[in-house]
CSV table of C-alpha atoms in Angstrom, one decimal:
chain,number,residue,atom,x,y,z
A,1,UNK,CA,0.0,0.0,0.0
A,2,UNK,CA,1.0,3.1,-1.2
A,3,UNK,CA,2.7,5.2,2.5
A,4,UNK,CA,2.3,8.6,0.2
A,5,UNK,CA,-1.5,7.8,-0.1
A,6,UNK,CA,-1.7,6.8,3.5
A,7,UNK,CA,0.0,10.1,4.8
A,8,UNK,CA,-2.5,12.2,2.7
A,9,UNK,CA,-5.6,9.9,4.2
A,10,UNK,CA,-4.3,10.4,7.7
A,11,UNK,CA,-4.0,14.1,7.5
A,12,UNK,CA,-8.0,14.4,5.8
A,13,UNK,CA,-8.6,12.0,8.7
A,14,UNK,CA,-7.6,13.9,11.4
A,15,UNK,CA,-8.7,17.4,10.1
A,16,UNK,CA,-12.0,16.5,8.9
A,17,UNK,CA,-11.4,18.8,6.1
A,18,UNK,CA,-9.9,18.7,2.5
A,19,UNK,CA,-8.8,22.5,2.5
A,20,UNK,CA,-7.3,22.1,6.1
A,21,UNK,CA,-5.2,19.1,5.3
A,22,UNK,CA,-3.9,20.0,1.6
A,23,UNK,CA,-2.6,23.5,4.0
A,24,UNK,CA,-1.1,20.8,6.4
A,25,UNK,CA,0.6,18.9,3.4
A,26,UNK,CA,1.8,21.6,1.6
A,27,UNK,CA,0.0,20.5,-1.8
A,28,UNK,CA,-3.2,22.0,-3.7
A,29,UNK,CA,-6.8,20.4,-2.7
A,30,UNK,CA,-7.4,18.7,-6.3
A,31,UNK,CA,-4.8,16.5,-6.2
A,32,UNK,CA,-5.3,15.4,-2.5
A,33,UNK,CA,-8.9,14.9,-3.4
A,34,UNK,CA,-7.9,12.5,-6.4
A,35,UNK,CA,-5.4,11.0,-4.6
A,36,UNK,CA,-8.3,9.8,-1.8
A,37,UNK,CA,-10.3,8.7,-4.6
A,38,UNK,CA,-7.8,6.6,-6.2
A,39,UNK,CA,-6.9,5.4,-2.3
A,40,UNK,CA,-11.0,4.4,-1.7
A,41,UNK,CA,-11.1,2.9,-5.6
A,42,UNK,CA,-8.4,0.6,-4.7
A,43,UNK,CA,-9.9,-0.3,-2.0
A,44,UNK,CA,-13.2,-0.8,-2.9
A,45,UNK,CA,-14.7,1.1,0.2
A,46,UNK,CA,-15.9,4.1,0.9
A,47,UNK,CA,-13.9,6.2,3.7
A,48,UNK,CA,-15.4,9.4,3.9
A,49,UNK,CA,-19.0,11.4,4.0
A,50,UNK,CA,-18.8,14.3,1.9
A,51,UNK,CA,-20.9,17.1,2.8
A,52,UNK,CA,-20.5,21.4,2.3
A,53,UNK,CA,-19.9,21.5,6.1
A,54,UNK,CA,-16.6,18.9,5.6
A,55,UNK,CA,-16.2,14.8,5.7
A,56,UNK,CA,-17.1,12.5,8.3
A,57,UNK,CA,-14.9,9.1,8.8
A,58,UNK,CA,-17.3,6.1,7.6
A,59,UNK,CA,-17.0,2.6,9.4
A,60,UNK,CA,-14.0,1.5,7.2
A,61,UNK,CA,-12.4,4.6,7.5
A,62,UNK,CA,-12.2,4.5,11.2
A,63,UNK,CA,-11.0,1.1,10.4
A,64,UNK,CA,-8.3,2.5,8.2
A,65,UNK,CA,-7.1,5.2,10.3
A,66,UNK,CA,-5.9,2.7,12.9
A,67,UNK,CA,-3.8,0.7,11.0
A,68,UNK,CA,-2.5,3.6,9.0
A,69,UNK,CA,-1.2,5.2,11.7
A,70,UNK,CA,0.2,1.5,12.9
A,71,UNK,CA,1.6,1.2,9.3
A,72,UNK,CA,2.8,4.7,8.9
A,73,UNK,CA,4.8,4.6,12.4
A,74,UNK,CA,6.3,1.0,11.5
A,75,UNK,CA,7.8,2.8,8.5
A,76,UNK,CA,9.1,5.4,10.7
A,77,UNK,CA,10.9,3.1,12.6
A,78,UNK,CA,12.3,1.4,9.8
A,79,UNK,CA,13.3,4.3,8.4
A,80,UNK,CA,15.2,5.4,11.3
A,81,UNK,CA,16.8,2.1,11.9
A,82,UNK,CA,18.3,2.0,8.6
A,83,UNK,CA,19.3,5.4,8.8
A,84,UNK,CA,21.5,4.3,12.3
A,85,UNK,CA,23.1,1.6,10.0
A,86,UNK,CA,24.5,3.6,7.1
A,87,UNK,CA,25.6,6.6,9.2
A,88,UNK,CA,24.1,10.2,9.1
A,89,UNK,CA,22.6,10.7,5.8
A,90,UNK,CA,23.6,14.3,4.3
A,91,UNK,CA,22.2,16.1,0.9
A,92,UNK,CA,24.0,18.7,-0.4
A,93,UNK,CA,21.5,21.1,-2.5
A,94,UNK,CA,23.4,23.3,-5.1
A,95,UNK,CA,21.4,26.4,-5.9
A,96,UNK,CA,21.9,29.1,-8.3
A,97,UNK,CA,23.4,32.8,-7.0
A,98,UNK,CA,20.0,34.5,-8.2
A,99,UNK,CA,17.7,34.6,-5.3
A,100,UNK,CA,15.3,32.8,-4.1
A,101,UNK,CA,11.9,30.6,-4.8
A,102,UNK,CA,9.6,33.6,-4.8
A,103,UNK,CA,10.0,33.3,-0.1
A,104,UNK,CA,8.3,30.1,-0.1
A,105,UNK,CA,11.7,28.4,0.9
A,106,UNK,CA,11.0,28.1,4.4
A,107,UNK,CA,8.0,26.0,3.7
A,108,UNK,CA,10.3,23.7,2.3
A,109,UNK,CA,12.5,23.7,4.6
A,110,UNK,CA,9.9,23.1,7.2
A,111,UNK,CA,8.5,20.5,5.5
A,112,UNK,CA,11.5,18.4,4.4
A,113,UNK,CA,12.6,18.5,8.3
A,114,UNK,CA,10.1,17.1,9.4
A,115,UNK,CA,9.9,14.4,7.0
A,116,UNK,CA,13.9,14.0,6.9
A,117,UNK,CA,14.7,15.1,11.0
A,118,UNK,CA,18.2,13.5,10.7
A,119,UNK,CA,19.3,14.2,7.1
A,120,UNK,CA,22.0,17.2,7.2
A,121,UNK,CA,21.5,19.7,4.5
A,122,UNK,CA,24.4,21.4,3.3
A,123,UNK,CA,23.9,23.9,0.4
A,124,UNK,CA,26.3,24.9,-2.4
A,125,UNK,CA,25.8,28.5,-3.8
A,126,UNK,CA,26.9,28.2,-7.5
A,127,UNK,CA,27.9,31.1,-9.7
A,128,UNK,CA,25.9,32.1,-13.3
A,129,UNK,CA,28.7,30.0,-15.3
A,130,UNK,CA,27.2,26.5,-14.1
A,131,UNK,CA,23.5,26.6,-14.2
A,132,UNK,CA,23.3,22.9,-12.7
A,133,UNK,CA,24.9,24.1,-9.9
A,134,UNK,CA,27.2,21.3,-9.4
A,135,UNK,CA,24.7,18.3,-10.3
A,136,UNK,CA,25.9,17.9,-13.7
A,137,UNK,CA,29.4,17.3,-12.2
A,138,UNK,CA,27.8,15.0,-9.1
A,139,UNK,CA,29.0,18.0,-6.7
A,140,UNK,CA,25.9,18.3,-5.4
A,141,UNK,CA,22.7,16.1,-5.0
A,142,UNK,CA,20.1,18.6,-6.3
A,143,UNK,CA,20.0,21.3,-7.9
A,144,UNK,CA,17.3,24.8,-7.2
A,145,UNK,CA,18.1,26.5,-10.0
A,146,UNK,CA,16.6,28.4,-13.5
A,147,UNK,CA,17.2,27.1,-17.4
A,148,UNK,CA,17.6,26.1,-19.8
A,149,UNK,CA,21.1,24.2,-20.0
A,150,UNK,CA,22.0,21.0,-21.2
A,151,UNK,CA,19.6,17.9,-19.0
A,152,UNK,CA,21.4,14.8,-20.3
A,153,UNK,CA,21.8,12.8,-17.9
A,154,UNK,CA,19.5,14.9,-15.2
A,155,UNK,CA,15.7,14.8,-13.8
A,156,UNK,CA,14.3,18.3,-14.2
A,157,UNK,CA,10.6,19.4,-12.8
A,158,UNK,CA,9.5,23.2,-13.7
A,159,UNK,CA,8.5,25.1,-10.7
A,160,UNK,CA,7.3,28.2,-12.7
A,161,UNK,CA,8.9,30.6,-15.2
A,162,UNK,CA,9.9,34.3,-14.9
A,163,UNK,CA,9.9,37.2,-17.6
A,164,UNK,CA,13.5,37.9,-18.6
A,165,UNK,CA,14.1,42.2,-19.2
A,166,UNK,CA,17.2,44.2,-20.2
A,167,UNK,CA,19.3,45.4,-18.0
A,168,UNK,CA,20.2,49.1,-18.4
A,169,UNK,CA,22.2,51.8,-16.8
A,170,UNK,CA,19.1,53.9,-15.6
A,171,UNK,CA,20.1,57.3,-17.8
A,172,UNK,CA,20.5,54.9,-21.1
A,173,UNK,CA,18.2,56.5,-24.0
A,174,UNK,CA,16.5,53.1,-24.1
A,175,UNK,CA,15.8,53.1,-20.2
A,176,UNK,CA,12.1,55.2,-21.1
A,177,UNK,CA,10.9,52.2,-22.8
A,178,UNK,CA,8.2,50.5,-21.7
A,179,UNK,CA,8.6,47.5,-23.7
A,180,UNK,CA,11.9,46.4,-25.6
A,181,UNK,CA,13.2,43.8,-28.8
A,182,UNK,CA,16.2,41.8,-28.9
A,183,UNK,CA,16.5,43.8,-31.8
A,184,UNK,CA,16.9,47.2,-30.0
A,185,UNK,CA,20.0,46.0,-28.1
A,186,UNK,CA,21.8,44.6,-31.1
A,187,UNK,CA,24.7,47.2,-31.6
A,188,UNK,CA,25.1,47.1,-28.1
A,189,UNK,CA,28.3,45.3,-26.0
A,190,UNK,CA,26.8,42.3,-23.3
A,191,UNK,CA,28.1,41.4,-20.2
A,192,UNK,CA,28.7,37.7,-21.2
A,193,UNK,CA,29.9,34.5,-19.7
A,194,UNK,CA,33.3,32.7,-19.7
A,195,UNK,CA,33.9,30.0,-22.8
A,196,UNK,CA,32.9,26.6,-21.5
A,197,UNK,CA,29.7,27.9,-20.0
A,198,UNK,CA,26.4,25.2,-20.7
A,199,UNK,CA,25.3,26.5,-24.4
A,200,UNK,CA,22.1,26.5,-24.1
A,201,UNK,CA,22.3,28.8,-21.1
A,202,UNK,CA,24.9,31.4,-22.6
A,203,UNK,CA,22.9,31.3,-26.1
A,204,UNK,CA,19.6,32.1,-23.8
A,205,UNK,CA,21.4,34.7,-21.5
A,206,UNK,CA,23.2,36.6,-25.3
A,207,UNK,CA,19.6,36.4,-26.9
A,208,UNK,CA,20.4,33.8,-29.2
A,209,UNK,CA,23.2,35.8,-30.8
A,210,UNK,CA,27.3,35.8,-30.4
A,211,UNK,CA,28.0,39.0,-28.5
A,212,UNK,CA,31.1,41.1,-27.3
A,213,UNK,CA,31.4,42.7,-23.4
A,214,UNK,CA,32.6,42.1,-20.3
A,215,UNK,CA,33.1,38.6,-18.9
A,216,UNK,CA,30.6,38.0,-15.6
A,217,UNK,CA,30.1,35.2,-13.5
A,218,UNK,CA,27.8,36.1,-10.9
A,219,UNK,CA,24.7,38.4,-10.4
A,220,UNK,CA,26.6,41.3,-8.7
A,221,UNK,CA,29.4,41.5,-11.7
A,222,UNK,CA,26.8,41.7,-14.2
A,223,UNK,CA,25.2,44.3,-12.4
A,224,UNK,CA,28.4,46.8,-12.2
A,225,UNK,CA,29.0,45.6,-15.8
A,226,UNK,CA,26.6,47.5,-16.9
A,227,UNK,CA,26.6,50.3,-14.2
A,228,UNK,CA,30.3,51.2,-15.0
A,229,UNK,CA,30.4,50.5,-18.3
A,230,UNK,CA,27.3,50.9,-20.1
A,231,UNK,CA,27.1,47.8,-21.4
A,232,UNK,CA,23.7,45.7,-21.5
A,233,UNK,CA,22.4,42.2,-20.3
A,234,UNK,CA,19.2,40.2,-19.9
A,235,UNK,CA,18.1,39.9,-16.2
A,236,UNK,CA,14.6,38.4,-14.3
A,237,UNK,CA,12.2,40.8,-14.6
A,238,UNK,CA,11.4,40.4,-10.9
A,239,UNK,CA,14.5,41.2,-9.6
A,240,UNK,CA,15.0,44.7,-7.9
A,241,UNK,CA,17.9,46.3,-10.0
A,242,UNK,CA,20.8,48.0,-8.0
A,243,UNK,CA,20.6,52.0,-7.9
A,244,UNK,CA,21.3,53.6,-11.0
A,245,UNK,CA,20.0,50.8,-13.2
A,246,UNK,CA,16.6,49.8,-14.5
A,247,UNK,CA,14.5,46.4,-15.9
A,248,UNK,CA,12.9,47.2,-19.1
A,249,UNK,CA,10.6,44.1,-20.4
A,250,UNK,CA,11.5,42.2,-23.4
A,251,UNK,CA,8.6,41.0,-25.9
A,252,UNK,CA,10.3,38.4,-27.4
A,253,UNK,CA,12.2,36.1,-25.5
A,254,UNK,CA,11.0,33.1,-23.7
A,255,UNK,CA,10.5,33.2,-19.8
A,256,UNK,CA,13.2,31.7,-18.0
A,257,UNK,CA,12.0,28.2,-16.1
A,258,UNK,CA,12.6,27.6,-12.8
A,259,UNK,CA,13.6,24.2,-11.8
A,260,UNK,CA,14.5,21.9,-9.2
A,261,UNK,CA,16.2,19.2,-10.9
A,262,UNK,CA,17.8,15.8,-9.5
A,263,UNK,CA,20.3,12.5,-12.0
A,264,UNK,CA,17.8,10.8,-13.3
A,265,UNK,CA,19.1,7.4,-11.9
A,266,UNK,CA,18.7,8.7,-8.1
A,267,UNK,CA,17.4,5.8,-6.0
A,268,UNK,CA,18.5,7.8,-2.3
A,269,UNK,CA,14.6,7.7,-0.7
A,270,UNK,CA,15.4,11.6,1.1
A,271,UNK,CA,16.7,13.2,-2.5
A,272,UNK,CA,13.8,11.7,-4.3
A,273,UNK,CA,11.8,13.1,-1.4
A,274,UNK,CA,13.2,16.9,-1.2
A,275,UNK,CA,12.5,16.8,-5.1
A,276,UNK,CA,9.1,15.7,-4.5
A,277,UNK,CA,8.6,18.2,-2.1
A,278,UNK,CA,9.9,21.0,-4.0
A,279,UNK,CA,7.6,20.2,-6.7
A,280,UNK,CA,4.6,19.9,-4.0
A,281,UNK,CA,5.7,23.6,-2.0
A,282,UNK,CA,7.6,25.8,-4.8
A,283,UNK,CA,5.6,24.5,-7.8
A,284,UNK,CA,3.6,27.3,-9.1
A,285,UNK,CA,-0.6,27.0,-8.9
């Protein structure tokens, strides 16, 4: 029997309420609701009364929340015992040098530590010239982190996707735009990154053409790239641009994904779980 399916019956069960315990899970109601269905169709009972007021256990559900919380806490213990065996497990996340997951972080953190108590987390700050952060090398475990680059070889679940702008010293004739084109910044020098840099990420990052500029490797550089020497770049549109520069929106380049991304071969139970859970917290509605 599916422990996943047992978790999300438990937590219905003991909030007597779909909204309350998708809030308590850290996932959206549909797919708890689903997930319940598919739990009672397998079954071949019935575990809950549904009415506007909430859901009442039925006989077999009061029947199922015993041994799922016997079953569930058997697993626990298992878990732990296996954990004492092989030694303190550790992940080591690699994330990208651009900010955050929109402040929802701590809801992942909170809920992968409560899940994983003894797992050590130890997180790798990468800079803009390796978008896997470290995972395409095996540095790190997974990777929170924005495309696109190269995923040979690599797991990669979309969390949501940001509008990319130009990046402009804020007295630059093109800053009073309300709306740019690749096109506009074409005679212009780019801050750019180092030769060997993932190709699909520097070709993104250069709007798809060969430029000349500065060499950057992390957010600040580009930044004073441009504010000392007038030079241009593609940047989020939702980050907040140092004094003196501005975002202007670009109309015709792709949003930038973010990801949370994992080797495709991982069988370690705790990183298949944080990726599961940063696909359940970060993903976007």
């Amino acid at each position: 029997m599916d422990l996943r399916l047992l978790r999300y019956f438990v937590a219905v069960a003991e909030e007597l309420h779909f909204g309350r315990a998708a809030t308590r899970l850290h996932i959206r109601q549909p797919p708890l609701s689903r997930a319940i269905r598919n739990l009672e169709t397998d079954l071949g009972v019935t575990l809950f009364d549904r009415t506007p007021a909430g859901v009442a256990l039925t006989p077999a559900g009061a029947v199922l929340l015993d041994e799922a919380r016997a079953l569930l806490e058997h697993a626990a213990r298992t878990r732990t015992r296996l954990t004492a065996l092989s030694g303190p497990a550790v992940l080591t996340l690699g994330v990208l040098g651009d900010g955050d997951s929109g402040g929802r972080t701590p809801h992942l953190v909170d809920a992968f530590r409560r899940r994983h108590p003894r797992v050590e987390v130890r997180v790798r700050e990468a800079d803009l010239t390796d978008p896997t952060c470290g995972l395409a090398a095996g540095r790190v475990d997974v990777a929170l982190t924005r495309g696109p680059f190269d995923e040979t070889g690599l797991r990669v679940a979309t969390l949501g996707t940001d509008p990319v702008a130009a990046l402009l010293r804020a007295d630059d004739p093109l800053a009073v735009r309300s709306r740019l084109a690749l096109a506009d910044l074409s005679a212009r020098r780019w801050f750019r990154f180092p030769d060997g840099t993932d190709a699909r990420w520097q070709s993104y990052w250069n709007g798809g053409e060969p430029r000349t500029g500065p060499l950057v490797r992390a957010v600040t550089e580009c930044r004073q790239a441009v504010l000392w020497n007038g030079t241009v770049g593609l940047a989020p549109l939702d980050h907040v641009p140092a004094e003196g520069l501005v975002l202007v929106p670009l109309t015709d380049l792709p949003p930038s994904p973010r990801v949370v991304a994992c080797a495709k071969g991982e069988q370690r139970a705790y990183v298949r779980s944080f990726v599961a859970l940063t696909e359940a917290t970060l993903r976007e509605p």
